[in-house]
Amino acid sequence: MRLAALLLPALALLACSRPKQLYADGAWVRLPAVRTQPGAAYFTLHGGKTDGTLIAVGTDVAIRSELHESMAQGMKPVASVPVPAGSTVAFTPGGRHVMLIDLNPTVKPGGKLTLTFTFADGERILQDAAVLDAGAPAPK
């Protein structure tokens, strides 16, 4: 009984110190002001116990999607984004983002859509994203 009382706190500490798995959170999508233009997806990736490489983010309500990075003279597509172990990689307005091209017109502000994150090692993560109107402020 005493041994169990001593081991329980130690086991709890070990469980807390395990490396976290790769995951995404804070996902949201801004709809375009003109429906024929692309929307944009933003989120935060949290690296797992090993380095990873994001190669695609898609949704079943867009015909196509592209990873992009904003620069001083506009933006450019990127083929992949490194996600180092234990790091945080943010996709934010004015920085990295995902262009959602030819969004289904049924996607409306206040709704949600599911993003599928694909990594070079074949891992996939699904994450719901809140849908905001073109003029709405970014969520906090």
Coordinates of N, CA, C and O in Angstrom, one line a residue:
M1 N 0.8 -1.2 0.0 CA 0.0 0.0 0.0 C 0.9 1.3 0.0 O 0.6 2.2 -0.7
R2 N 1.9 1.3 0.8 CA 2.8 2.4 0.9 C 3.5 2.6 -0.4 O 3.8 3.7 -0.9
L3 N 4.0 1.5 -1.0 CA 4.7 1.5 -2.3 C 3.8 2.2 -3.4 O 4.3 3.0 -4.1
A4 N 2.5 1.8 -3.4 CA 1.6 2.3 -4.4 C 1.5 3.8 -4.2 O 1.4 4.6 -5.1
A5 N 1.4 4.3 -2.9 CA 1.2 5.7 -2.6 C 2.5 6.5 -3.1 O 2.4 7.6 -3.5
L6 N 3.6 5.9 -3.0 CA 4.8 6.5 -3.5 C 5.0 6.5 -5.0 O 5.5 7.5 -5.6
L7 N 4.5 5.4 -5.6 CA 4.7 5.3 -7.1 C 3.7 6.1 -7.9 O 4.0 6.6 -9.0
L8 N 2.5 6.3 -7.3 CA 1.4 7.0 -8.1 C 1.9 8.4 -8.5 O 1.7 8.8 -9.7
P9 N 2.4 9.2 -7.6 CA 2.8 10.6 -8.0 C 4.0 10.5 -9.1 O 4.0 11.3 -10.0
A10 N 4.9 9.6 -8.9 CA 6.0 9.4 -9.9 C 5.5 9.1 -11.2 O 5.9 9.6 -12.3
L11 N 4.5 8.1 -11.3 CA 3.9 7.8 -12.6 C 3.2 8.9 -13.2 O 3.2 9.1 -14.4
A12 N 2.5 9.7 -12.4 CA 1.8 10.9 -12.9 C 2.7 11.9 -13.5 O 2.5 12.4 -14.6
L13 N 3.9 12.1 -12.9 CA 4.9 13.0 -13.5 C 5.4 12.5 -14.8 O 5.7 13.2 -15.7
L14 N 5.7 11.2 -14.8 CA 6.2 10.6 -16.1 C 5.2 10.8 -17.2 O 5.5 11.1 -18.4
A15 N 3.9 10.6 -16.9 CA 2.9 10.8 -18.0 C 2.9 12.2 -18.5 O 2.7 12.4 -19.7
C16 N 3.1 13.2 -17.6 CA 3.1 14.6 -18.0 C 4.3 14.9 -18.9 O 4.3 15.9 -19.6
S17 N 5.4 14.2 -18.7 CA 6.6 14.6 -19.4 C 6.8 13.9 -20.7 O 7.8 14.1 -21.4
R18 N 5.8 13.0 -21.1 CA 5.9 12.4 -22.4 C 5.8 13.4 -23.5 O 5.1 14.4 -23.4
P19 N 6.6 13.3 -24.6 CA 6.5 14.2 -25.7 C 5.1 14.2 -26.3 O 4.5 13.1 -26.4
K20 N 4.6 15.4 -26.6 CA 3.3 15.4 -27.2 C 3.3 15.0 -28.7 O 4.3 15.0 -29.3
Q21 N 2.1 14.6 -29.1 CA 1.9 14.2 -30.5 C 1.8 15.5 -31.4 O 1.4 16.5 -30.9
L22 N 2.1 15.3 -32.6 CA 1.9 16.4 -33.6 C 0.4 16.7 -33.6 O -0.5 15.8 -33.7
Y23 N 0.0 18.0 -33.6 CA -1.4 18.4 -33.7 C -1.6 19.8 -34.2 O -0.6 20.6 -34.2
A24 N -2.8 20.1 -34.6 CA -3.2 21.5 -35.1 C -4.3 22.0 -34.2 O -5.1 21.2 -33.7
D25 N -4.3 23.3 -34.0 CA -5.4 23.9 -33.3 C -5.6 25.4 -33.8 O -4.8 25.9 -34.6
G26 N -6.7 26.0 -33.3 CA -6.9 27.4 -33.6 C -7.2 27.6 -35.1 O -7.0 28.7 -35.6
A27 N -7.8 26.6 -35.7 CA -8.0 26.7 -37.2 C -9.2 27.6 -37.5 O -10.3 27.5 -36.8
W28 N -9.1 28.5 -38.5 CA -10.2 29.3 -39.0 C -10.0 29.6 -40.4 O -8.8 29.5 -41.0
V29 N -11.0 30.0 -41.1 CA -11.0 30.3 -42.5 C -11.7 31.6 -42.7 O -12.8 31.9 -42.2
R30 N -11.0 32.5 -43.5 CA -11.7 33.7 -43.9 C -12.2 33.6 -45.3 O -11.4 33.2 -46.3
L31 N -13.5 33.8 -45.5 CA -14.1 33.8 -46.9 C -13.6 35.0 -47.7 O -13.3 36.0 -47.1
P32 N -13.6 34.8 -49.0 CA -13.2 36.0 -49.8 C -14.3 37.0 -49.9 O -15.5 36.7 -49.8
A33 N -13.9 38.3 -50.1 CA -14.9 39.3 -50.3 C -15.7 39.1 -51.6 O -16.9 39.4 -51.7
V34 N -15.1 38.5 -52.6 CA -15.7 38.2 -53.9 C -15.6 36.7 -54.0 O -14.6 36.1 -54.0
R35 N -16.8 36.0 -54.1 CA -16.9 34.6 -54.0 C -16.0 33.8 -55.1 O -15.7 32.7 -54.9
T36 N -15.7 34.5 -56.2 CA -14.9 33.8 -57.2 C -13.4 33.8 -56.8 O -12.6 33.2 -57.5
Q37 N -13.0 34.5 -55.7 CA -11.6 34.6 -55.3 C -11.4 33.5 -54.2 O -12.3 33.0 -53.7
P38 N -10.1 33.2 -54.0 CA -9.8 32.2 -52.9 C -10.1 32.7 -51.5 O -10.0 33.8 -51.2
G39 N -10.4 31.7 -50.7 CA -10.4 32.0 -49.2 C -9.1 31.6 -48.7 O -8.2 31.2 -49.4
A40 N -8.9 31.8 -47.4 CA -7.6 31.6 -46.7 C -7.8 30.9 -45.4 O -8.8 31.2 -44.7
A41 N -7.0 29.9 -45.1 CA -7.1 29.1 -43.9 C -5.8 29.4 -43.0 O -4.7 29.6 -43.5
Y42 N -6.1 29.6 -41.7 CA -5.0 29.9 -40.7 C -5.2 28.9 -39.6 O -6.3 28.5 -39.2
F43 N -4.1 28.6 -38.9 CA -4.0 27.7 -37.8 C -2.7 27.7 -37.2 O -1.8 28.3 -37.6
T44 N -2.5 26.9 -36.1 CA -1.2 26.7 -35.5 C -0.9 25.2 -35.4 O -1.8 24.4 -35.0
L45 N 0.3 24.8 -35.9 CA 0.8 23.4 -35.8 C 1.7 23.3 -34.6 O 2.5 24.2 -34.3
H46 N 1.6 22.2 -33.9 CA 2.4 22.0 -32.7 C 3.2 20.7 -33.0 O 2.6 19.6 -33.2
G47 N 4.5 20.8 -33.1 CA 5.4 19.7 -33.5 C 5.3 18.6 -32.4 O 5.1 18.8 -31.2
G48 N 5.5 17.4 -32.9 CA 5.4 16.2 -32.0 C 6.8 15.9 -31.5 O 7.7 16.7 -31.4
K49 N 7.0 14.6 -31.3 CA 8.3 14.1 -30.7 C 9.4 14.0 -31.8 O 10.6 13.9 -31.4
T50 N 9.1 14.1 -33.0 CA 10.1 14.1 -34.1 C 9.8 15.2 -35.1 O 8.7 15.7 -35.1
D51 N 10.8 15.6 -35.9 CA 10.6 16.6 -36.9 C 9.5 16.1 -37.9 O 9.5 14.9 -38.2
G52 N 8.8 17.0 -38.5 CA 7.8 16.7 -39.5 C 7.8 17.7 -40.6 O 8.5 18.8 -40.5
T53 N 7.2 17.4 -41.7 CA 7.1 18.3 -42.8 C 5.7 18.3 -43.4 O 5.2 17.3 -43.8
L54 N 5.0 19.5 -43.3 CA 3.7 19.6 -43.8 C 3.8 19.8 -45.3 O 4.6 20.6 -45.8
I55 N 3.0 18.9 -46.1 CA 3.1 19.0 -47.5 C 1.8 19.4 -48.2 O 1.8 19.8 -49.3
A56 N 0.7 19.4 -47.4 CA -0.6 19.8 -48.0 C -1.6 20.0 -46.9 O -1.5 19.4 -45.8
V57 N -2.5 20.9 -47.2 CA -3.7 21.1 -46.3 C -4.9 21.3 -47.3 O -4.8 22.1 -48.2
G58 N -5.9 20.4 -47.1 CA -7.0 20.5 -48.0 C -8.3 20.4 -47.3 O -8.4 20.2 -46.1
T59 N -9.4 20.6 -48.0 CA -10.8 20.4 -47.5 C -11.6 19.9 -48.6 O -11.4 20.2 -49.8
D60 N -12.7 19.2 -48.3 CA -13.5 18.7 -49.3 C -14.5 19.7 -49.9 O -15.3 19.4 -50.8
V61 N -14.4 20.9 -49.4 CA -15.3 22.0 -49.9 C -14.6 23.0 -50.8 O -15.1 24.1 -51.0
A62 N -13.3 22.7 -51.2 CA -12.6 23.5 -52.1 C -12.0 22.6 -53.2 O -11.6 21.5 -52.9
I63 N -12.0 23.1 -54.4 CA -11.5 22.3 -55.5 C -10.0 22.1 -55.4 O -9.5 21.0 -55.6
R64 N -9.3 23.1 -54.9 CA -7.8 23.0 -54.8 C -7.4 23.9 -53.6 O -8.0 24.8 -53.2
S65 N -6.2 23.5 -53.1 CA -5.6 24.4 -52.0 C -4.1 24.4 -52.2 O -3.5 23.5 -52.8
E66 N -3.5 25.5 -51.7 CA -2.1 25.7 -51.9 C -1.5 26.3 -50.6 O -2.1 27.2 -50.0
L67 N -0.3 25.8 -50.2 CA 0.4 26.4 -49.1 C 1.1 27.7 -49.6 O 1.7 27.6 -50.7
H68 N 1.0 28.8 -48.9 CA 1.5 30.0 -49.4 C 2.3 30.7 -48.2 O 2.0 30.5 -47.1
E69 N 3.2 31.6 -48.6 CA 3.9 32.5 -47.7 C 3.9 33.9 -48.2 O 4.2 34.1 -49.4
S70 N 3.5 34.8 -47.3 CA 3.4 36.2 -47.7 C 4.9 36.8 -47.7 O 5.7 36.4 -46.8
M71 N 5.1 37.7 -48.6 CA 6.4 38.3 -48.7 C 6.2 39.8 -48.9 O 5.1 40.3 -49.2
A72 N 7.2 40.6 -49.0 CA 7.1 42.1 -49.2 C 6.4 42.4 -50.5 O 5.7 43.3 -50.6
Q73 N 6.7 41.6 -51.6 CA 6.1 41.9 -52.9 C 4.9 40.9 -53.2 O 4.7 40.6 -54.3
G74 N 4.2 40.5 -52.2 CA 3.1 39.6 -52.5 C 3.2 38.3 -51.7 O 3.5 38.3 -50.6
M75 N 2.9 37.3 -52.4 CA 3.0 35.9 -51.8 C 3.4 34.9 -52.8 O 3.4 35.2 -54.0
K76 N 3.9 33.8 -52.3 CA 4.4 32.8 -53.2 C 4.0 31.4 -52.6 O 3.9 31.2 -51.4
P77 N 3.7 30.5 -53.5 CA 3.4 29.1 -53.1 C 4.7 28.4 -52.5 O 5.8 28.7 -53.0
V78 N 4.5 27.6 -51.6 CA 5.6 26.8 -51.0 C 5.2 25.3 -51.1 O 4.0 25.0 -51.0
A79 N 6.2 24.5 -51.4 CA 5.9 23.0 -51.5 C 5.7 22.3 -50.2 O 5.0 21.3 -50.1
S80 N 6.4 22.8 -49.2 CA 6.3 22.2 -47.8 C 6.7 23.2 -46.8 O 7.3 24.2 -47.0
V81 N 6.3 22.8 -45.5 CA 6.7 23.7 -44.4 C 7.2 22.7 -43.3 O 6.5 21.8 -42.9
P82 N 8.5 23.0 -42.9 CA 9.0 22.1 -41.8 C 8.3 22.4 -40.5 O 8.0 23.6 -40.2
V83 N 8.1 21.4 -39.7 CA 7.5 21.5 -38.4 C 8.5 20.7 -37.4 O 8.4 19.5 -37.2
P84 N 9.5 21.5 -36.9 CA 10.5 20.8 -36.0 C 9.8 20.2 -34.7 O 8.8 20.7 -34.3
A85 N 10.4 19.2 -34.2 CA 9.9 18.5 -33.0 C 9.8 19.6 -31.9 O 10.6 20.4 -31.7
G86 N 8.6 19.5 -31.2 CA 8.4 20.4 -30.1 C 8.2 21.8 -30.4 O 8.0 22.6 -29.5
S87 N 8.1 22.2 -31.7 CA 8.0 23.6 -32.0 C 6.5 24.0 -32.2 O 5.6 23.2 -32.2
T88 N 6.3 25.3 -32.5 CA 5.0 25.8 -32.8 C 5.2 26.6 -34.1 O 6.1 27.4 -34.2
V89 N 4.4 26.2 -35.1 CA 4.4 26.9 -36.4 C 3.1 27.5 -36.7 O 2.1 26.8 -36.9
A90 N 3.0 28.8 -36.8 CA 1.8 29.6 -36.9 C 1.5 29.9 -38.4 O 2.4 30.4 -39.1
F91 N 0.3 29.8 -38.8 CA -0.2 30.2 -40.1 C -1.1 31.4 -39.8 O -2.2 31.1 -39.2
T92 N -0.7 32.6 -40.1 CA -1.5 33.8 -39.7 C -1.6 34.8 -40.9 O -0.8 34.7 -41.8
P93 N -2.6 35.7 -40.8 CA -2.7 36.7 -41.8 C -1.4 37.5 -41.9 O -0.8 37.8 -40.9
G94 N -1.0 37.7 -43.2 CA 0.3 38.4 -43.4 C 1.5 37.5 -43.4 O 2.6 37.9 -43.5
G95 N 1.3 36.2 -43.1 CA 2.4 35.2 -43.0 C 2.1 34.0 -43.8 O 1.5 34.0 -44.9
R96 N 2.4 32.8 -43.3 CA 2.0 31.6 -43.9 C 0.5 31.4 -43.8 O -0.1 31.8 -42.9
H97 N 0.0 30.8 -44.9 CA -1.5 30.6 -44.9 C -1.7 29.5 -46.0 O -0.8 29.1 -46.8
V98 N -3.0 29.1 -46.1 CA -3.4 28.1 -47.1 C -4.5 28.8 -47.9 O -5.5 29.3 -47.4
M99 N -4.2 28.9 -49.2 CA -5.2 29.4 -50.2 C -6.2 28.3 -50.5 O -5.8 27.2 -50.9
L100 N -7.5 28.6 -50.3 CA -8.6 27.6 -50.6 C -9.3 28.1 -51.9 O -10.0 29.1 -51.9
I101 N -9.0 27.4 -53.0 CA -9.4 27.9 -54.3 C -10.7 27.2 -54.8 O -10.8 26.0 -54.6
D102 N -11.6 28.0 -55.3 CA -12.9 27.5 -55.7 C -13.7 26.8 -54.6 O -14.1 25.7 -54.6
L103 N -13.9 27.6 -53.5 CA -14.7 27.2 -52.4 C -16.2 26.9 -52.8 O -16.7 27.7 -53.6
N104 N -16.7 25.9 -52.3 CA -18.1 25.6 -52.5 C -19.0 26.7 -52.0 O -18.8 27.2 -50.9
P105 N -19.9 27.2 -52.8 CA -20.8 28.4 -52.3 C -21.6 28.1 -51.1 O -22.2 29.0 -50.5
T106 N -21.8 26.8 -50.7 CA -22.5 26.5 -49.5 C -21.8 26.8 -48.2 O -22.4 26.8 -47.2
V107 N -20.5 27.1 -48.3 CA -19.7 27.5 -47.1 C -20.1 28.9 -46.7 O -20.0 29.8 -47.5
K108 N -20.6 29.0 -45.5 CA -21.1 30.3 -45.1 C -20.4 30.7 -43.8 O -20.0 29.9 -43.0
P109 N -20.4 32.1 -43.5 CA -19.9 32.5 -42.2 C -20.6 32.0 -41.1 O -21.9 31.8 -41.2
G110 N -20.0 31.7 -40.0 CA -20.6 31.1 -38.8 C -20.6 29.6 -38.8 O -20.9 28.9 -37.8
G111 N -20.3 29.0 -40.0 CA -20.2 27.5 -40.1 C -18.8 27.0 -39.8 O -18.0 27.7 -39.2
K112 N -18.6 25.7 -40.1 CA -17.3 25.1 -39.9 C -17.0 24.3 -41.1 O -17.9 23.9 -41.9
L113 N -15.8 24.0 -41.3 CA -15.3 23.1 -42.4 C -14.2 22.3 -41.8 O -13.6 22.7 -40.8
T114 N -13.9 21.2 -42.4 CA -12.8 20.3 -41.9 C -11.6 20.4 -42.8 O -11.7 20.3 -44.0
L115 N -10.4 20.7 -42.1 CA -9.2 20.8 -42.9 C -8.4 19.4 -42.6 O -8.5 18.9 -41.5
T116 N -7.8 18.9 -43.7 CA -7.0 17.7 -43.6 C -5.5 18.1 -43.8 O -5.2 18.7 -44.9
F117 N -4.7 17.9 -42.8 CA -3.3 18.2 -42.9 C -2.6 16.9 -43.3 O -2.7 15.9 -42.6
T118 N -1.7 17.0 -44.3 CA -1.0 15.9 -44.7 C 0.5 16.1 -44.6 O 1.0 17.2 -45.0
F119 N 1.2 15.2 -44.0 CA 2.7 15.3 -43.7 C 3.5 14.3 -44.6 O 2.9 13.3 -45.1
A120 N 4.7 14.7 -44.8 CA 5.6 13.9 -45.7 C 5.7 12.4 -45.3 O 5.9 11.6 -46.2
D121 N 5.6 12.1 -44.0 CA 5.6 10.7 -43.6 C 4.3 10.0 -43.8 O 4.2 8.8 -43.4
G122 N 3.3 10.6 -44.3 CA 2.0 10.0 -44.6 C 1.0 10.3 -43.5 O -0.2 9.9 -43.6
E123 N 1.4 10.9 -42.4 CA 0.5 11.2 -41.3 C -0.5 12.2 -41.8 O -0.2 13.1 -42.5
R124 N -1.8 12.0 -41.3 CA -2.8 13.0 -41.6 C -3.6 13.4 -40.3 O -3.8 12.5 -39.5
I125 N -3.9 14.6 -40.3 CA -4.6 15.1 -39.1 C -5.9 15.9 -39.6 O -5.8 16.6 -40.6
L126 N -7.0 15.7 -39.0 CA -8.2 16.4 -39.3 C -8.5 17.4 -38.2 O -8.3 17.1 -37.0
Q127 N -8.9 18.6 -38.6 CA -9.1 19.7 -37.7 C -10.3 20.6 -38.2 O -10.2 21.0 -39.3
D128 N -11.3 20.8 -37.4 CA -12.4 21.7 -37.8 C -11.9 23.1 -37.7 O -11.1 23.5 -36.9
A129 N -12.4 23.9 -38.6 CA -12.0 25.3 -38.7 C -13.3 26.2 -38.8 O -14.3 25.9 -39.5
A130 N -13.4 27.2 -38.0 CA -14.5 28.1 -38.0 C -14.4 29.0 -39.2 O -13.3 29.3 -39.7
V131 N -15.6 29.3 -39.8 CA -15.6 30.1 -41.1 C -16.0 31.5 -40.7 O -17.1 31.7 -40.1
L132 N -15.2 32.5 -41.2 CA -15.5 33.9 -40.9 C -15.8 34.6 -42.2 O -15.2 34.3 -43.3
D133 N -16.6 35.6 -42.2 CA -16.8 36.5 -43.3 C -15.6 37.3 -43.7 O -14.7 37.5 -42.8
A134 N -15.5 37.8 -44.9 CA -14.3 38.5 -45.3 C -13.9 39.7 -44.4 O -12.7 39.9 -44.2
G135 N -14.8 40.4 -43.9 CA -14.5 41.6 -43.1 C -14.4 41.3 -41.6 O -14.1 42.2 -40.8
A136 N -14.7 40.1 -41.2 CA -14.7 39.8 -39.7 C -13.2 39.8 -39.2 O -12.3 39.4 -39.8
P137 N -13.1 40.2 -37.9 CA -11.8 40.2 -37.3 C -11.3 38.8 -37.0 O -12.1 37.9 -36.8
A138 N -10.0 38.6 -37.0 CA -9.5 37.3 -36.7 C -9.8 36.9 -35.3 O -9.8 37.7 -34.4
P139 N -10.1 35.6 -35.1 CA -10.4 35.2 -33.7 C -9.2 35.3 -32.8 O -8.0 35.3 -33.3
K140 N -9.4 35.4 -31.5 CA -8.2 35.5 -30.6 C -8.0 34.2 -29.9 O -8.7 33.4 -29.7

